[in-house]
PDB file of C-alpha atoms (C1' of nucleotides) in Angstrom:
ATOM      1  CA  UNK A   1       0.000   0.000   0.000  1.00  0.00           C
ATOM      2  CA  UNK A   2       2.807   2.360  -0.908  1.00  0.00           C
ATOM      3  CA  UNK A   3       2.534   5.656   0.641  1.00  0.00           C
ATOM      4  CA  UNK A   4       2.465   8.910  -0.851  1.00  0.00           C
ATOM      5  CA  UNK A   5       5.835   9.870   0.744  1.00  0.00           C
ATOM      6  CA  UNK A   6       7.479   6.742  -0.985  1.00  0.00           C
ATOM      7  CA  UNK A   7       6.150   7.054  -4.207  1.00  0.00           C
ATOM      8  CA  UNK A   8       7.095  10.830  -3.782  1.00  0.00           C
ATOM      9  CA  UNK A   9      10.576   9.573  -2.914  1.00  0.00           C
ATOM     10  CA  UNK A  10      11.133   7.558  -5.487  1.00  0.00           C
ATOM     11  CA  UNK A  11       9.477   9.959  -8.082  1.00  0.00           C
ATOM     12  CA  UNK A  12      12.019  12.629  -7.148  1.00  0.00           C
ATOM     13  CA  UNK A  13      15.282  10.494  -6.746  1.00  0.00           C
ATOM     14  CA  UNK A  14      14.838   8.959 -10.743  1.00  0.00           C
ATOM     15  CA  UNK A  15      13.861  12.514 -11.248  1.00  0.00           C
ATOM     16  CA  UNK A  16      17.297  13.787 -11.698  1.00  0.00           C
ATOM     17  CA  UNK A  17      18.927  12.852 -15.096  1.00  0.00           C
ATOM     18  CA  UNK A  18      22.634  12.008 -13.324  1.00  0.00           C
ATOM     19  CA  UNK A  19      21.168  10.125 -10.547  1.00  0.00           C
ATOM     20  CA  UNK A  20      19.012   8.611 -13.055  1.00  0.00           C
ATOM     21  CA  UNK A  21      21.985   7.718 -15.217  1.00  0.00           C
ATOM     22  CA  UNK A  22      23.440   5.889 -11.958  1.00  0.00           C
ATOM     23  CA  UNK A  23      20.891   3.888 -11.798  1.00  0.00           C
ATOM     24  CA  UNK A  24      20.505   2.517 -14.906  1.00  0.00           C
ATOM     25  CA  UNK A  25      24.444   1.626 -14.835  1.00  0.00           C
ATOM     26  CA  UNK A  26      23.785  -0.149 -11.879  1.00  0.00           C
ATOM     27  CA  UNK A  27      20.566  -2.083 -13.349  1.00  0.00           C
ATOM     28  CA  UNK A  28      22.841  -2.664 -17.068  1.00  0.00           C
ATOM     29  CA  UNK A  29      25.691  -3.917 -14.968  1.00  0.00           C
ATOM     30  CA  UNK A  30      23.697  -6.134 -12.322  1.00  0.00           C
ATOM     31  CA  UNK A  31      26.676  -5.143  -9.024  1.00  0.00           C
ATOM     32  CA  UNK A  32      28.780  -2.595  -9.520  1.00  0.00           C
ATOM     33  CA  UNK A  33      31.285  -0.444  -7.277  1.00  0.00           C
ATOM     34  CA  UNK A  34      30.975   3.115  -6.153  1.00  0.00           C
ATOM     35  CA  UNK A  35      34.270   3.167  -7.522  1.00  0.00           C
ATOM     36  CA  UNK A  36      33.434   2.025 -11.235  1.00  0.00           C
ATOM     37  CA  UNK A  37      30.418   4.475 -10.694  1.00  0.00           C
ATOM     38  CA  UNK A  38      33.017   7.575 -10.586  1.00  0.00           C
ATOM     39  CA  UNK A  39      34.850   6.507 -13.586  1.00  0.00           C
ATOM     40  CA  UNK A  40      33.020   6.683 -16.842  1.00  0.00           C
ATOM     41  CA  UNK A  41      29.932   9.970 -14.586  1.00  0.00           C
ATOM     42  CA  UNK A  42      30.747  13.263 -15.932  1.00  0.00           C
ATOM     43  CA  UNK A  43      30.128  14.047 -11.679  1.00  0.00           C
ATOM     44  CA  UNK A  44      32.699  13.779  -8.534  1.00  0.00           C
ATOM     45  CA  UNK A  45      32.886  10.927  -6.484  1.00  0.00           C
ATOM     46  CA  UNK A  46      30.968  12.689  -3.186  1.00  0.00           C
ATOM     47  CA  UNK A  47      28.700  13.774  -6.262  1.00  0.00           C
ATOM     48  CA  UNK A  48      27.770   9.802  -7.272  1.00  0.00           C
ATOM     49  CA  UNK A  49      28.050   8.899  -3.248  1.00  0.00           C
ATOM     50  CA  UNK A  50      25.536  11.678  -2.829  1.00  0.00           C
ATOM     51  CA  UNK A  51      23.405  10.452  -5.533  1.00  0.00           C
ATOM     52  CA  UNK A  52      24.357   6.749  -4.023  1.00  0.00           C
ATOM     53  CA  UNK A  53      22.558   7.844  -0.712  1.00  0.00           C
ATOM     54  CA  UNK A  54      19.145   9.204  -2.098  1.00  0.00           C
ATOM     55  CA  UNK A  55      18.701   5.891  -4.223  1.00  0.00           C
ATOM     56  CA  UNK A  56      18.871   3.863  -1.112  1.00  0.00           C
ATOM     57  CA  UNK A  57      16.913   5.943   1.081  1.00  0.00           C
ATOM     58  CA  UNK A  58      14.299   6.091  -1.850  1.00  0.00           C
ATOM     59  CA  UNK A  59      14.840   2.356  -1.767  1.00  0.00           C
ATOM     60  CA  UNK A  60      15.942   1.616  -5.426  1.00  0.00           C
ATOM     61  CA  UNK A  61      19.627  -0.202  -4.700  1.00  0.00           C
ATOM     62  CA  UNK A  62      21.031  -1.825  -2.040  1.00  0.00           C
ATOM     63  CA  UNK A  63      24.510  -2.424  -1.143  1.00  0.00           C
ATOM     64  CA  UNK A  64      26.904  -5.013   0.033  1.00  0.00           C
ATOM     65  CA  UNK A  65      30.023  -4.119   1.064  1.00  0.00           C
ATOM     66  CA  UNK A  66      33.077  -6.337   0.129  1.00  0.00           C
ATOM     67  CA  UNK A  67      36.149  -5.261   1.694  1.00  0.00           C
ATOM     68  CA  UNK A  68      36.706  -1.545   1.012  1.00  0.00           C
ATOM     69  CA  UNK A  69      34.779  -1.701  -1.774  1.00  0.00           C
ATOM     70  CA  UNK A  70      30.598  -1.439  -1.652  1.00  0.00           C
ATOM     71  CA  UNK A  71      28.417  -2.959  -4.368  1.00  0.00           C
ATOM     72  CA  UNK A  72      25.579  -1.535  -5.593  1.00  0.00           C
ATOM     73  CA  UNK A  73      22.596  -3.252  -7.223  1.00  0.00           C
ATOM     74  CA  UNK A  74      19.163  -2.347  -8.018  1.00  0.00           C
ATOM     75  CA  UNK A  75      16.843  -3.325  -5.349  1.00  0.00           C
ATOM     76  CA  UNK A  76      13.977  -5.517  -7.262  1.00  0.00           C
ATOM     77  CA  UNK A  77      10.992  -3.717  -4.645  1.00  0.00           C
ATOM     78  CA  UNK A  78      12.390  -0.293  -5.128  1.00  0.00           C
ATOM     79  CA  UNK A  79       9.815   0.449  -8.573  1.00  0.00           C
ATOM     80  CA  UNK A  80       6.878  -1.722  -6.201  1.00  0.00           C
ATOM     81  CA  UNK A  81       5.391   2.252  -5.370  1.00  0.00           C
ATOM     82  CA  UNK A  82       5.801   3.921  -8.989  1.00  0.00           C
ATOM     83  CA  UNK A  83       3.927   0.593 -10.410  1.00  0.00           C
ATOM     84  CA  UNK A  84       1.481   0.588  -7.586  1.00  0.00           C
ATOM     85  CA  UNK A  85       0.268   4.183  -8.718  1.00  0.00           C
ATOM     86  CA  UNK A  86       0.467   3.451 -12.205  1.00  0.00           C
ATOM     87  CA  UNK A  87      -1.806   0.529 -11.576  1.00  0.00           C
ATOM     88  CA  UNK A  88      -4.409   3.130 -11.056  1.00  0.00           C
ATOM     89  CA  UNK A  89      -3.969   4.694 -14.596  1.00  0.00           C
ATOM     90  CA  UNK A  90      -4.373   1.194 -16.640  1.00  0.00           C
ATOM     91  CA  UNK A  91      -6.872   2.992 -18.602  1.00  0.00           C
ATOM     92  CA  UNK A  92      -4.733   5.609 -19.746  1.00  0.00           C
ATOM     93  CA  UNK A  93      -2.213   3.124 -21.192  1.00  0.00           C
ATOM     94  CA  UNK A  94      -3.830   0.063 -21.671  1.00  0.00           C
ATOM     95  CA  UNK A  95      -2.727  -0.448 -24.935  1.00  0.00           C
ATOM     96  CA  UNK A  96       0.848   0.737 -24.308  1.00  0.00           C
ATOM     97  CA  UNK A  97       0.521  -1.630 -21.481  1.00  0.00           C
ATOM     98  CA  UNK A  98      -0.294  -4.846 -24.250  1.00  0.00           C
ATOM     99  CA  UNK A  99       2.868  -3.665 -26.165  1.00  0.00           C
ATOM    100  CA  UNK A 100       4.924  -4.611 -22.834  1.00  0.00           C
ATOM    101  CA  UNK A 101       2.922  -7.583 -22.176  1.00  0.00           C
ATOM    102  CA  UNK A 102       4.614  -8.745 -25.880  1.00  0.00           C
ATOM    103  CA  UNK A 103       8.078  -8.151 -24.920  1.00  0.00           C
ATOM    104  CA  UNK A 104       7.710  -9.818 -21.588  1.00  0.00           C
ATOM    105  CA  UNK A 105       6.180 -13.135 -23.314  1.00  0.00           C
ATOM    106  CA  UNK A 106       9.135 -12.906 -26.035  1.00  0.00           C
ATOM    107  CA  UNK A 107      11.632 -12.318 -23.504  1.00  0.00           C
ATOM    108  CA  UNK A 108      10.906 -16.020 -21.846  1.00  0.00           C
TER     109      UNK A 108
ATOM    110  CA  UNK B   1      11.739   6.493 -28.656  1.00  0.00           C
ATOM    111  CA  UNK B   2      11.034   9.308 -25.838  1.00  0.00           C
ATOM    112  CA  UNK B   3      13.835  11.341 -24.787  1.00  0.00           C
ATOM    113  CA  UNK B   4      15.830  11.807 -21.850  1.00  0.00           C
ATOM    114  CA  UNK B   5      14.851  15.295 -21.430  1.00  0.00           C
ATOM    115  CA  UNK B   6      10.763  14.145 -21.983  1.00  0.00           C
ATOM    116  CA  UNK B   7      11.320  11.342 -19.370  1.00  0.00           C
ATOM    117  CA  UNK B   8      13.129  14.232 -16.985  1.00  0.00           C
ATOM    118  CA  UNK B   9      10.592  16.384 -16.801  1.00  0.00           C
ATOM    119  CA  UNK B  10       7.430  13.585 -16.557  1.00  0.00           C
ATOM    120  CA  UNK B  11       9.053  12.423 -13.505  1.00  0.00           C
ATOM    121  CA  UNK B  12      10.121  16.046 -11.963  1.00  0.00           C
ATOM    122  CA  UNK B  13       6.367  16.861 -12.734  1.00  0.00           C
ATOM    123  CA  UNK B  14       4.850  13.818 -10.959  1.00  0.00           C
ATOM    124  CA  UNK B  15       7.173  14.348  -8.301  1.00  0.00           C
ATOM    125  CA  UNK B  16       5.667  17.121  -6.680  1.00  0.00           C
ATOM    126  CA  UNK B  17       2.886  16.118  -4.216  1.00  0.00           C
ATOM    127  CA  UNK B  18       0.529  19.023  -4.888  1.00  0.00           C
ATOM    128  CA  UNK B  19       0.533  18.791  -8.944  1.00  0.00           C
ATOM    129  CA  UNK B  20       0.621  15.123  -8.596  1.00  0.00           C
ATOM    130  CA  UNK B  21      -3.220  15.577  -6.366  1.00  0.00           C
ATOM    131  CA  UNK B  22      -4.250  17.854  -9.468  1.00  0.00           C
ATOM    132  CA  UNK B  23      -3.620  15.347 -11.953  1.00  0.00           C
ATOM    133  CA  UNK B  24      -4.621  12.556  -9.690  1.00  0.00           C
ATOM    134  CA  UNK B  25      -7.990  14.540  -9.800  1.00  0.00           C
ATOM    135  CA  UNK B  26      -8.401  15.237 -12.930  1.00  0.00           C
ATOM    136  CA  UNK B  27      -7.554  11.663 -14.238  1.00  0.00           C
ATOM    137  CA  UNK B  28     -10.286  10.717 -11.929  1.00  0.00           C
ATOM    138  CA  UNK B  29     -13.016  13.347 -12.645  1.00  0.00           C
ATOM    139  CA  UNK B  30     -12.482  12.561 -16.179  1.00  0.00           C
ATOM    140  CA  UNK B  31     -12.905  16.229 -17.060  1.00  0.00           C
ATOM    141  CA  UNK B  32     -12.436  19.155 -14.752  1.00  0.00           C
ATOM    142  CA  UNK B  33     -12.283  22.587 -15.074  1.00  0.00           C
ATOM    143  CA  UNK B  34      -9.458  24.928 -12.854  1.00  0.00           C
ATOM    144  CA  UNK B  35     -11.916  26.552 -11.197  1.00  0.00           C
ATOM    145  CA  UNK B  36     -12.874  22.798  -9.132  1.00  0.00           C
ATOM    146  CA  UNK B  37      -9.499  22.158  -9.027  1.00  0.00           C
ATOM    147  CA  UNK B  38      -8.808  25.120  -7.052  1.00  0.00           C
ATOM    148  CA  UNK B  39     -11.952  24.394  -4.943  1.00  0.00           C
ATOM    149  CA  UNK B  40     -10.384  21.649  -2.938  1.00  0.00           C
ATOM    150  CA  UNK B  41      -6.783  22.110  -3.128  1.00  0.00           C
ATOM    151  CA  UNK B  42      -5.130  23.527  -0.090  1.00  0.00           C
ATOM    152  CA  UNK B  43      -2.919  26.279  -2.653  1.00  0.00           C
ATOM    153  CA  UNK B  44      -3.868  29.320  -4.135  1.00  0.00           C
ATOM    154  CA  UNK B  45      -5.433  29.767  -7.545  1.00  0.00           C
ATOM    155  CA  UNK B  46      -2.358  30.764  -9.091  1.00  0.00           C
ATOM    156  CA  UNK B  47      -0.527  27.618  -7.556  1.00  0.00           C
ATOM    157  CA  UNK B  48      -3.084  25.530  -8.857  1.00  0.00           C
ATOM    158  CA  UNK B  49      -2.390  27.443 -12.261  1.00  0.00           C
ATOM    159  CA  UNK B  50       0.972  26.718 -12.370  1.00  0.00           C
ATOM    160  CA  UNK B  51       0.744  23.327 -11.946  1.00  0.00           C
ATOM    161  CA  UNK B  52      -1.265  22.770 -14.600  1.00  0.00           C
ATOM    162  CA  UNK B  53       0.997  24.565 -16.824  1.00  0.00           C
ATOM    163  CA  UNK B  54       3.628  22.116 -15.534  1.00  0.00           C
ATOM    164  CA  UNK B  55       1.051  19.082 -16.287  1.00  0.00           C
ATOM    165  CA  UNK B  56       0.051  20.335 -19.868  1.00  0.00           C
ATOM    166  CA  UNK B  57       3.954  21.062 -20.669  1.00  0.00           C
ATOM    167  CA  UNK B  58       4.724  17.516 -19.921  1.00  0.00           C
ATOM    168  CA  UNK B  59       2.381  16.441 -22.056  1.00  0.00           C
ATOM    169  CA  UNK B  60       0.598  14.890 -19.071  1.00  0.00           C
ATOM    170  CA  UNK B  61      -2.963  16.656 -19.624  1.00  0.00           C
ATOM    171  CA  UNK B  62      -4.672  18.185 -22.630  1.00  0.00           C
ATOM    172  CA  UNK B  63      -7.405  21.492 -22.334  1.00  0.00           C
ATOM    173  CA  UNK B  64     -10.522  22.195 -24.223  1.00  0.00           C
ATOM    174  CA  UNK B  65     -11.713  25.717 -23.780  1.00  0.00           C
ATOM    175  CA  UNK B  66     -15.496  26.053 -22.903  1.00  0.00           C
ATOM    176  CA  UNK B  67     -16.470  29.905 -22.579  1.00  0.00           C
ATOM    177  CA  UNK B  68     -14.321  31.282 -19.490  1.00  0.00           C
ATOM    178  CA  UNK B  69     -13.810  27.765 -18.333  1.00  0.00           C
ATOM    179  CA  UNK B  70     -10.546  25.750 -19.667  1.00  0.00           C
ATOM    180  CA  UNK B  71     -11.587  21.487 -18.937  1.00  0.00           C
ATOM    181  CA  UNK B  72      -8.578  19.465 -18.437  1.00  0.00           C
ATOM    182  CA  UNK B  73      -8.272  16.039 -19.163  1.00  0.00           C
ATOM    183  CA  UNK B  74      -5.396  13.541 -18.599  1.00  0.00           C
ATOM    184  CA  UNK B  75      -3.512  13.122 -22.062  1.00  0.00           C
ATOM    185  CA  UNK B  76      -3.114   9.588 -22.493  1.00  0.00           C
ATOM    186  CA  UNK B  77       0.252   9.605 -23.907  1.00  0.00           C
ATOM    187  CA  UNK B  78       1.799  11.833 -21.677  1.00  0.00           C
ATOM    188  CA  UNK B  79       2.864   8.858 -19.378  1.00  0.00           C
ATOM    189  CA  UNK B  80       4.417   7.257 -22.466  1.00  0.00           C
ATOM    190  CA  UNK B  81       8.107   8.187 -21.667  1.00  0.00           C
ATOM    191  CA  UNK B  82       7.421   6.682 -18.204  1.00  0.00           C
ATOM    192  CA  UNK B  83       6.428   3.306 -19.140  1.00  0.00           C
ATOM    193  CA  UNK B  84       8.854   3.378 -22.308  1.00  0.00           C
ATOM    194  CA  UNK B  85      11.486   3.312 -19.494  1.00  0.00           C
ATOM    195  CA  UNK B  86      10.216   1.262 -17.004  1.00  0.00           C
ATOM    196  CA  UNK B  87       9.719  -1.344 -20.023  1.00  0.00           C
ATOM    197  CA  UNK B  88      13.829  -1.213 -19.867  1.00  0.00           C
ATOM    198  CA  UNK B  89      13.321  -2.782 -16.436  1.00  0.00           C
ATOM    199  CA  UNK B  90      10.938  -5.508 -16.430  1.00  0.00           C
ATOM    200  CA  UNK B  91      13.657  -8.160 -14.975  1.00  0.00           C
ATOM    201  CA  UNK B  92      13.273  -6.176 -12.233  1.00  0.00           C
ATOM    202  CA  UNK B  93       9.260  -6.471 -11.815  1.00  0.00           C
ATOM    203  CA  UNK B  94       8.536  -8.749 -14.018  1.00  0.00           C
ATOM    204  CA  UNK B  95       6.510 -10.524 -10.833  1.00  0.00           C
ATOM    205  CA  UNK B  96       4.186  -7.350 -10.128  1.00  0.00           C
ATOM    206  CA  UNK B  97       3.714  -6.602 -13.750  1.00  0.00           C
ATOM    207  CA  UNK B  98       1.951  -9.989 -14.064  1.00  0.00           C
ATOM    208  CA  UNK B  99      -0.296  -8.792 -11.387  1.00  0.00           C
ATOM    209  CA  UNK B 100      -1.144  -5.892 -13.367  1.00  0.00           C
ATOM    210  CA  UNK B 101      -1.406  -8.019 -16.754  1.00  0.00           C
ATOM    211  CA  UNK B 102      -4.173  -9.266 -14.248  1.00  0.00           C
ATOM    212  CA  UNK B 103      -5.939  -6.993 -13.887  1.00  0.00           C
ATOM    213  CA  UNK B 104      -5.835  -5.719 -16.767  1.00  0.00           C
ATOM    214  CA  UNK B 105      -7.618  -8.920 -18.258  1.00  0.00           C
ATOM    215  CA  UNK B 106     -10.344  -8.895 -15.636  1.00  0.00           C
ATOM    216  CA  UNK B 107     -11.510  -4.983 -16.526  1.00  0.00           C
ATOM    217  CA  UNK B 108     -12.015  -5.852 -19.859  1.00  0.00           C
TER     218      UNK B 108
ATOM    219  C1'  DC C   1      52.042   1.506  12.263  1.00  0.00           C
ATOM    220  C1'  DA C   2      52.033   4.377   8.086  1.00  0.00           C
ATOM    221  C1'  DT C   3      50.280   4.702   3.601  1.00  0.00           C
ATOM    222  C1'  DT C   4      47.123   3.989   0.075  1.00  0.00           C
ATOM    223  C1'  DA C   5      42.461   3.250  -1.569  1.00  0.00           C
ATOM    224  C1'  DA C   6      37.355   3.464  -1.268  1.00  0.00           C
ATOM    225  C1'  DT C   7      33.688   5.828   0.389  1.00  0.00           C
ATOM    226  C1'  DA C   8      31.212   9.264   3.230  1.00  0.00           C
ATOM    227  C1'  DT C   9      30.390  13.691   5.326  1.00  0.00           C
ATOM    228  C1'  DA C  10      30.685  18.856   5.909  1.00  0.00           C
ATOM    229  C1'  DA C  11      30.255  23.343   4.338  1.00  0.00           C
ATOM    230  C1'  DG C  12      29.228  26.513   0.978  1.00  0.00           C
ATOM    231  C1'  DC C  13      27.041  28.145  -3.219  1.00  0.00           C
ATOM    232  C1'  DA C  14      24.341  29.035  -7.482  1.00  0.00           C
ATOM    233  C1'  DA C  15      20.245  27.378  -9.583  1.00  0.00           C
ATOM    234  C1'  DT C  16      15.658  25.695  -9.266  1.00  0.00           C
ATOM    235  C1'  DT C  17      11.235  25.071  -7.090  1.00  0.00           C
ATOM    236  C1'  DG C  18       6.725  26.000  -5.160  1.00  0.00           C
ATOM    237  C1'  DC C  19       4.438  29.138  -3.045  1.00  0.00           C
ATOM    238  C1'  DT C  20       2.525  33.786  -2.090  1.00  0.00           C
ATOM    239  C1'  DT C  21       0.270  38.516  -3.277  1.00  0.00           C
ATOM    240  C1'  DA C  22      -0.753  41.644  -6.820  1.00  0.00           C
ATOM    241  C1'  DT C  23      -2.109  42.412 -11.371  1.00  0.00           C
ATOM    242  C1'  DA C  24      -3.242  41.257 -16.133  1.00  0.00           C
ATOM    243  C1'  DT C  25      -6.032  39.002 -19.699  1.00  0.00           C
ATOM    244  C1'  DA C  26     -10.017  36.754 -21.494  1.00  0.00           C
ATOM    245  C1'  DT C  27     -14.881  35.783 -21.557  1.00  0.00           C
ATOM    246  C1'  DT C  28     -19.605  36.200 -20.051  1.00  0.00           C
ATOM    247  C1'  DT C  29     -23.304  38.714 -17.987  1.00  0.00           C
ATOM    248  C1'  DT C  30     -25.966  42.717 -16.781  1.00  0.00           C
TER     249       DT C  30
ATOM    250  C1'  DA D   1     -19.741  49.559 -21.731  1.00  0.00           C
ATOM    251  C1'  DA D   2     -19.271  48.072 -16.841  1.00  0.00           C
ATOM    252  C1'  DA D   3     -19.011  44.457 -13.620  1.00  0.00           C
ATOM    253  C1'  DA D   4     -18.196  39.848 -12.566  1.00  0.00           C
ATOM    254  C1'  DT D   5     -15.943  35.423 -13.329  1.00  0.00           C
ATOM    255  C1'  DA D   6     -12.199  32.295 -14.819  1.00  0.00           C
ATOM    256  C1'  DT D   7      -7.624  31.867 -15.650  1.00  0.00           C
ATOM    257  C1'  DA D   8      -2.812  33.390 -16.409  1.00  0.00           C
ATOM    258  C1'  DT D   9       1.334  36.010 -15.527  1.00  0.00           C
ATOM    259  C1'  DA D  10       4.737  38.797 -12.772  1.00  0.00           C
ATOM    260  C1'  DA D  11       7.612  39.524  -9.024  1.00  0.00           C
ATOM    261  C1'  DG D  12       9.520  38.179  -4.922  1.00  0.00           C
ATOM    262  C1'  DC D  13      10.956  34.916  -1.406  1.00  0.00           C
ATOM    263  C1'  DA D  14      12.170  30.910   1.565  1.00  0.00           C
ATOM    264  C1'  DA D  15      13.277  26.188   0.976  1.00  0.00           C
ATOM    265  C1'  DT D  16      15.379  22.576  -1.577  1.00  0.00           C
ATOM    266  C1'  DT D  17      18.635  20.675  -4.814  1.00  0.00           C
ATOM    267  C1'  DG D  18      22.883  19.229  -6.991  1.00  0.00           C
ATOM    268  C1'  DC D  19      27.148  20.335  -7.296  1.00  0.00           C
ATOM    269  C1'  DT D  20      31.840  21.641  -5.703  1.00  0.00           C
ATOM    270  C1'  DT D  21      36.244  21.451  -2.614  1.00  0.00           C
ATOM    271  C1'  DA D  22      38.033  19.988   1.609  1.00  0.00           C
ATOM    272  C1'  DT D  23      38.204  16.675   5.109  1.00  0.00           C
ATOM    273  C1'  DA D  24      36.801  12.557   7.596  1.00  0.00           C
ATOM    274  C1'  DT D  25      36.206   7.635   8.017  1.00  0.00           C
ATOM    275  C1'  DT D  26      36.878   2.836   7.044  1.00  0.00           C
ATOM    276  C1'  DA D  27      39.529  -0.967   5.344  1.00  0.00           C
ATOM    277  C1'  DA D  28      43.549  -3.126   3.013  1.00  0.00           C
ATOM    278  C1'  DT D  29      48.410  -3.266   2.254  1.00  0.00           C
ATOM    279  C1'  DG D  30      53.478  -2.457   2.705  1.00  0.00           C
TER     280       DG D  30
END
DNA sequence: CATTAATATAAGCAATTGCTTATATATTTT
DNA sequence: AAAATATATAAGCAATTGCTTATATTAATG
């Protein structure tokens, strides 16, 4: 029953085009290090770590630390509020909606 | 093939708490003109202006002039871009989107 | 233990955001 | 045409954001 605050949370966080970016590097590469994060963003390293922070607290990656090193990866739940609200639109992009139902079926 | 820059500012402009009410209103009135949408939002008129300003620029809701009144409706491509992206990621939700593939079925 | 490497935090700053009040622009009504 | 109604725009302001540089912390290595 995703609250308002979440999905406002997790709105705002893949709001922002280089936080955004992180993301989907993280979701391409399945675990990656803040380190290979810095290398290859046009952004500083507390820049990324900054951007590291809001997609955890917005729930979107989580991290396991190996040594000094901490992997990232995208946290599968993370989307659960965004799809929750667009559950309510269905109507609005049903058949958008039938165009991913496609791709899922070919992608098994 | 929705852009970066289309996808940016859907998400900044369903972000926001207040504009995201408006729309969430309007998507369920079907058709509502400002006026109503100011009655029953805690903001100002102007407020309420601007956010639909920010809802018609992202494509997210379409106007019809009647007389003084302007109706605004959700415009159903506007969250295009959104699911476009989130199509990228259906690994990652591939569980809840069968819910919604659901649902979808039983509404029709 | 001292140094290097990986990440986080602090402080500061310019840009953006969301609101307000005041005023302008349509459009209808009298 | 004057007044009323519906909506938009302007200007200003406090709060938030995303970045930077500088410094701390944590962990591995020589």
């Amino acid at each position: 029953m995703a609250s308002t605050v979440q999905l406002t949370s997790v709105l705002k966080t893949l709001a922002d085009p280089t936080r955004r970016a992180v993301f989907e590097r993280i979701a391409r590469e399945g675990e990656v290090a803040a380190t290979y994060l810095v290398q290859g963003s046009k952004v500083s390293q507390p820049a990324v770590s900054q951007h590291l922070r809001a997609l955890r607290d917005a729930g979107l990656v989580a991290e396991r630390r190996e040594g000094r090193h901490i992997h990232y990866r995208v946290a599968p739940k993370g989307l659960g509020p965004l799809l929750d609200w667009l559950g309510h639109y269905q109507t609005f992009w049903a058949e958008r909606f039938e165009n991913l139902e496609k791709l899922l079926k070919e992608s098994e």
